CSV table of C-alpha atoms in Angstrom, one decimal:
chain,number,residue,atom,x,y,z
S,1,UNK,CA,-21.4,3.2,-12.3
S,2,UNK,CA,-23.8,3.2,-15.1
S,3,UNK,CA,-25.7,-0.1,-15.2
S,4,UNK,CA,-26.3,-2.2,-18.3
S,5,UNK,CA,-29.6,-3.6,-18.5
S,6,UNK,CA,-29.9,-6.1,-21.3
S,7,UNK,CA,-33.9,-7.4,-22.2
S,8,UNK,CA,-36.3,-7.8,-24.8
S,9,UNK,CA,-37.4,-4.3,-25.7
S,10,UNK,CA,-40.9,-4.5,-26.4
S,11,UNK,CA,-42.2,-6.3,-23.3
S,12,UNK,CA,-42.3,-5.7,-19.4
S,13,UNK,CA,-41.7,-9.5,-18.4
S,14,UNK,CA,-39.1,-10.5,-16.2
S,15,UNK,CA,-37.0,-7.5,-16.7
S,16,UNK,CA,-39.4,-5.4,-15.2
S,17,UNK,CA,-38.8,-6.4,-11.8
S,18,UNK,CA,-35.0,-5.3,-12.4
S,19,UNK,CA,-36.6,-1.9,-13.9
S,20,UNK,CA,-38.7,-1.3,-10.8
S,21,UNK,CA,-35.5,-1.6,-8.6
S,22,UNK,CA,-33.3,0.4,-10.9
S,23,UNK,CA,-36.0,3.1,-10.9
S,24,UNK,CA,-36.6,3.2,-7.2
S,25,UNK,CA,-33.0,3.2,-6.6
S,26,UNK,CA,-32.4,6.2,-9.0
S,27,UNK,CA,-29.5,4.5,-10.7
S,28,UNK,CA,-28.3,5.3,-13.9
S,29,UNK,CA,-29.3,2.7,-16.3
S,30,UNK,CA,-29.0,1.9,-19.8
S,31,UNK,CA,-31.9,-0.3,-21.2
S,32,UNK,CA,-29.6,-1.5,-24.0
S,33,UNK,CA,-31.7,-3.6,-26.2
S,34,UNK,CA,-34.7,-0.6,-26.4
S,35,UNK,CA,-31.9,2.1,-27.1
S,36,UNK,CA,-29.4,-0.2,-29.0
S,37,UNK,CA,-30.9,-2.9,-30.7
S,38,UNK,CA,-31.7,-6.7,-29.8
S,39,UNK,CA,-28.2,-7.6,-32.1
S,40,UNK,CA,-26.1,-5.8,-29.0
S,41,UNK,CA,-27.9,-8.2,-26.7
S,42,UNK,CA,-27.7,-11.2,-28.3
S,43,UNK,CA,-24.0,-10.7,-29.0
S,44,UNK,CA,-23.2,-10.3,-25.4
S,45,UNK,CA,-25.1,-13.8,-25.0
S,46,UNK,CA,-23.3,-15.8,-27.9
S,47,UNK,CA,-19.9,-14.5,-26.8
S,48,UNK,CA,-19.2,-17.4,-24.8
S,49,UNK,CA,-16.5,-15.4,-22.6
S,50,UNK,CA,-16.4,-15.1,-19.1
S,51,UNK,CA,-19.7,-15.8,-17.3
S,52,UNK,CA,-22.0,-16.0,-20.2
S,53,UNK,CA,-25.9,-15.4,-19.3
S,54,UNK,CA,-28.1,-18.3,-20.3
S,55,UNK,CA,-31.1,-15.6,-21.1
S,56,UNK,CA,-32.2,-12.4,-20.4
S,57,UNK,CA,-32.4,-10.1,-18.3
S,58,UNK,CA,-28.9,-10.1,-17.2
S,59,UNK,CA,-27.2,-7.1,-15.7
S,60,UNK,CA,-23.9,-5.7,-16.8
S,61,UNK,CA,-22.0,-3.5,-13.7
S,62,UNK,CA,-18.6,-2.7,-14.9
S,63,UNK,CA,-16.9,-5.8,-15.5
S,64,UNK,CA,-19.6,-8.4,-14.1
S,65,UNK,CA,-22.4,-9.6,-15.9
S,66,UNK,CA,-25.1,-11.3,-13.3
S,67,UNK,CA,-28.1,-13.3,-15.1
S,68,UNK,CA,-31.5,-14.3,-13.5
S,69,UNK,CA,-34.0,-11.7,-11.8
S,70,UNK,CA,-33.8,-12.9,-8.5
S,71,UNK,CA,-30.0,-12.6,-8.7
S,72,UNK,CA,-29.9,-9.3,-10.2
S,73,UNK,CA,-31.9,-7.9,-7.6
S,74,UNK,CA,-30.0,-9.4,-4.7
S,75,UNK,CA,-27.1,-7.9,-6.1
S,76,UNK,CA,-28.8,-4.6,-6.7
S,77,UNK,CA,-30.5,-4.8,-3.4
S,78,UNK,CA,-27.4,-4.9,-1.5
S,79,UNK,CA,-25.7,-2.0,-3.0
S,80,UNK,CA,-28.9,0.4,-3.0
S,81,UNK,CA,-30.7,0.0,0.1
S,82,UNK,CA,-33.4,-2.4,-0.9
S,83,UNK,CA,-32.6,-5.3,1.2
S,84,UNK,CA,-31.8,-5.7,4.7
S,85,UNK,CA,-27.9,-5.2,6.0
S,86,UNK,CA,-27.8,-8.5,7.7
S,87,UNK,CA,-27.2,-11.8,5.9
S,88,UNK,CA,-30.0,-13.8,7.5
S,89,UNK,CA,-32.4,-10.7,6.1
S,90,UNK,CA,-31.2,-10.7,2.4
S,91,UNK,CA,-31.5,-14.4,2.2
S,92,UNK,CA,-35.2,-14.2,3.6
S,93,UNK,CA,-35.9,-11.1,1.1
S,94,UNK,CA,-34.0,-13.9,-1.8
S,95,UNK,CA,-36.1,-16.2,-0.8
S,96,UNK,CA,-39.5,-14.5,-1.1
S,97,UNK,CA,-38.1,-13.5,-4.4
S,98,UNK,CA,-37.6,-16.6,-5.5
S,99,UNK,CA,-41.1,-17.5,-4.8
S,100,UNK,CA,-42.5,-14.9,-6.5
S,101,UNK,CA,-40.4,-16.1,-9.5
S,102,UNK,CA,-42.0,-19.7,-9.0
S,103,UNK,CA,-45.4,-17.6,-9.1
S,104,UNK,CA,-44.5,-15.9,-12.4
S,105,UNK,CA,-44.1,-19.1,-14.0
S,106,UNK,CA,-47.2,-20.4,-13.0
S,107,UNK,CA,-48.7,-17.0,-14.3
S,108,UNK,CA,-46.8,-18.0,-18.1
S,109,UNK,CA,-48.1,-21.0,-18.2
S,110,UNK,CA,-52.0,-20.2,-17.5
S,111,UNK,CA,-52.0,-19.4,-21.4
S,112,UNK,CA,-48.8,-21.6,-22.7
S,113,UNK,CA,-49.3,-24.9,-20.1
S,114,UNK,CA,-48.0,-27.1,-23.0
S,115,UNK,CA,-45.3,-25.2,-23.9
S,116,UNK,CA,-43.8,-21.5,-25.2
S,117,UNK,CA,-43.4,-23.3,-28.7
S,118,UNK,CA,-46.8,-23.4,-29.6
S,119,UNK,CA,-49.0,-20.7,-30.1
S,120,UNK,CA,-51.8,-19.9,-27.6
S,121,UNK,CA,-54.5,-20.9,-30.2
S,122,UNK,CA,-52.9,-24.5,-30.5
S,123,UNK,CA,-53.4,-25.0,-26.8
S,124,UNK,CA,-56.7,-22.9,-25.8
S,125,UNK,CA,-58.5,-26.2,-24.2
S,126,UNK,CA,-55.6,-26.8,-22.1
S,127,UNK,CA,-55.1,-23.4,-21.2
S,128,UNK,CA,-59.1,-23.0,-20.1
S,129,UNK,CA,-58.1,-25.8,-17.5
S,130,UNK,CA,-55.0,-24.7,-16.4
S,131,UNK,CA,-56.3,-21.4,-15.9
S,132,UNK,CA,-59.1,-22.7,-13.6
S,133,UNK,CA,-56.7,-24.8,-11.5
S,134,UNK,CA,-54.4,-21.5,-11.1
S,135,UNK,CA,-57.3,-19.4,-9.8
S,136,UNK,CA,-59.0,-22.0,-7.5
S,137,UNK,CA,-55.6,-23.3,-6.0
S,138,UNK,CA,-52.0,-21.6,-6.9
S,139,UNK,CA,-53.6,-17.5,-6.6
S,140,UNK,CA,-55.0,-18.2,-3.2
S,141,UNK,CA,-51.8,-20.0,-2.1
S,142,UNK,CA,-49.3,-17.5,-3.4
S,143,UNK,CA,-50.9,-14.1,-2.7
S,144,UNK,CA,-52.3,-15.4,0.2
S,145,UNK,CA,-48.8,-16.3,1.9
S,146,UNK,CA,-47.9,-12.7,0.9
S,147,UNK,CA,-50.6,-11.3,2.6
S,148,UNK,CA,-49.9,-13.4,5.6
S,149,UNK,CA,-46.5,-12.0,5.8
S,150,UNK,CA,-47.9,-8.6,5.7
S,151,UNK,CA,-50.7,-9.1,8.2
S,152,UNK,CA,-48.0,-10.4,10.7
S,153,UNK,CA,-45.6,-7.5,10.1
S,154,UNK,CA,-44.7,-4.7,11.7
S,155,UNK,CA,-45.1,-2.3,9.3
S,156,UNK,CA,-46.1,-1.3,5.8
S,157,UNK,CA,-43.8,-3.4,3.6
S,158,UNK,CA,-43.4,-7.2,3.9
S,159,UNK,CA,-40.4,-7.2,6.0
S,160,UNK,CA,-41.7,-4.2,8.3
S,161,UNK,CA,-40.9,-0.4,7.7
S,162,UNK,CA,-38.7,-0.2,5.1
S,163,UNK,CA,-39.2,-1.1,1.5
S,164,UNK,CA,-37.2,-3.7,-0.1
S,165,UNK,CA,-37.2,-5.0,-3.7
S,166,UNK,CA,-39.8,-7.7,-2.8
S,167,UNK,CA,-42.2,-5.1,-2.2
S,168,UNK,CA,-41.7,-3.9,-5.7
S,169,UNK,CA,-41.8,-7.1,-7.3
S,170,UNK,CA,-45.3,-7.7,-5.4
S,171,UNK,CA,-46.7,-4.3,-6.8
S,172,UNK,CA,-45.9,-6.0,-10.2
S,173,UNK,CA,-47.8,-8.8,-9.6
S,174,UNK,CA,-50.8,-7.2,-8.7
S,175,UNK,CA,-50.2,-4.6,-11.5
S,176,UNK,CA,-50.0,-7.7,-14.1
S,177,UNK,CA,-52.8,-9.9,-12.6
S,178,UNK,CA,-55.2,-6.5,-13.0
S,179,UNK,CA,-54.1,-6.4,-16.8
S,180,UNK,CA,-54.3,-10.3,-17.5
S,181,UNK,CA,-57.5,-11.2,-15.6
S,182,UNK,CA,-59.4,-7.9,-14.6
S,183,UNK,CA,-62.7,-10.0,-13.8
S,184,UNK,CA,-61.1,-12.6,-11.7
S,185,UNK,CA,-58.7,-10.2,-9.9
S,186,UNK,CA,-61.5,-7.9,-9.2
S,187,UNK,CA,-63.5,-10.5,-7.4
S,188,UNK,CA,-60.2,-11.8,-5.6
S,189,UNK,CA,-59.0,-8.7,-4.1
S,190,UNK,CA,-61.5,-8.9,-1.2
S,191,UNK,CA,-59.1,-11.5,-0.5
S,192,UNK,CA,-55.9,-9.5,-0.2
S,193,UNK,CA,-56.7,-5.9,1.1
S,194,UNK,CA,-53.1,-5.5,2.5
S,195,UNK,CA,-51.3,-6.8,-1.0
S,196,UNK,CA,-53.6,-4.0,-2.6
S,197,UNK,CA,-52.7,-1.6,0.1
S,198,UNK,CA,-48.9,-2.2,-1.1
S,199,UNK,CA,-49.7,-2.2,-4.3
S,200,UNK,CA,-51.1,1.6,-3.8
S,201,UNK,CA,-48.2,2.6,-1.6
S,202,UNK,CA,-45.7,1.4,-4.3
S,203,UNK,CA,-47.5,3.3,-7.0
S,204,UNK,CA,-47.5,6.5,-5.2
S,205,UNK,CA,-43.7,6.6,-4.6
S,206,UNK,CA,-42.5,9.4,-6.3
S,207,UNK,CA,-39.8,7.6,-8.4
S,208,UNK,CA,-42.5,4.6,-9.2
S,209,UNK,CA,-44.7,7.2,-9.7
S,210,UNK,CA,-42.4,9.0,-12.2
S,211,UNK,CA,-41.3,5.9,-14.2
S,212,UNK,CA,-45.0,4.7,-14.4
S,213,UNK,CA,-46.2,7.8,-16.1
S,214,UNK,CA,-43.0,7.7,-18.4
S,215,UNK,CA,-42.1,6.3,-22.0
S,216,UNK,CA,-39.5,4.1,-19.9
S,217,UNK,CA,-42.5,2.0,-18.7
S,218,UNK,CA,-43.4,-0.4,-21.8
S,219,UNK,CA,-47.3,-0.9,-21.8
S,220,UNK,CA,-48.5,-4.7,-21.0
S,221,UNK,CA,-49.2,-5.9,-24.0
S,222,UNK,CA,-50.2,-9.5,-25.5
S,223,UNK,CA,-46.4,-10.7,-25.8
S,224,UNK,CA,-45.4,-10.5,-22.2
S,225,UNK,CA,-45.8,-13.1,-19.2
S,226,UNK,CA,-49.2,-11.0,-18.5
S,227,UNK,CA,-51.8,-11.4,-21.2
S,228,UNK,CA,-55.2,-10.6,-21.5
S,229,UNK,CA,-57.4,-13.3,-23.0
S,230,UNK,CA,-61.2,-13.1,-22.5
S,231,UNK,CA,-61.6,-16.6,-22.3
S,232,UNK,CA,-59.1,-17.0,-19.6
S,233,UNK,CA,-60.8,-14.6,-17.9
S,234,UNK,CA,-64.4,-15.9,-16.8
């Protein structure tokens, strides 16, 4: 079956977590808006039939349409060996992905603390305050949590010896923070050596390495969730 992934064509954003899972699984998929245009995606959202998604990303698998990043990964994980087989394990990995989802929102809010409808230039002072709190309180809380999971585990991955989609998502977090906050992240990485090792382990996996070096991987840019503003990286 060929999947259809619907997400904005010029940014990694939340759709990238799905792309990484599809690439690692070696799944056949069409990145619809990139190859057929945004209007095709918008028509899917505006149709109002069946179970229409609220916003991208969403995935079409046959006649089934699945919205929300964590929900899509829950679906793909069970079908492509990227999640535990037992229900308790699948729920645990889903729980971790939802925690990552919370953190991704906080990353976004460093540069848009007053909301996405305003330009960054209209909320610079608030963004500086939010970024300070983010790095002093939120980054240690979230990344420290995942570092402890790796430290207490029995393998190279968060849940043990077998990779799950959560490991792929953690790779993306480290990669994104390195782009958005290179100075801050460089100083912080000494506190999360296991997460950095996980990042490198994921980057070296054959299918992921091939994806990262291909044109399918959209470069980080200033329209995505991870944005580099020098004024915030001090």
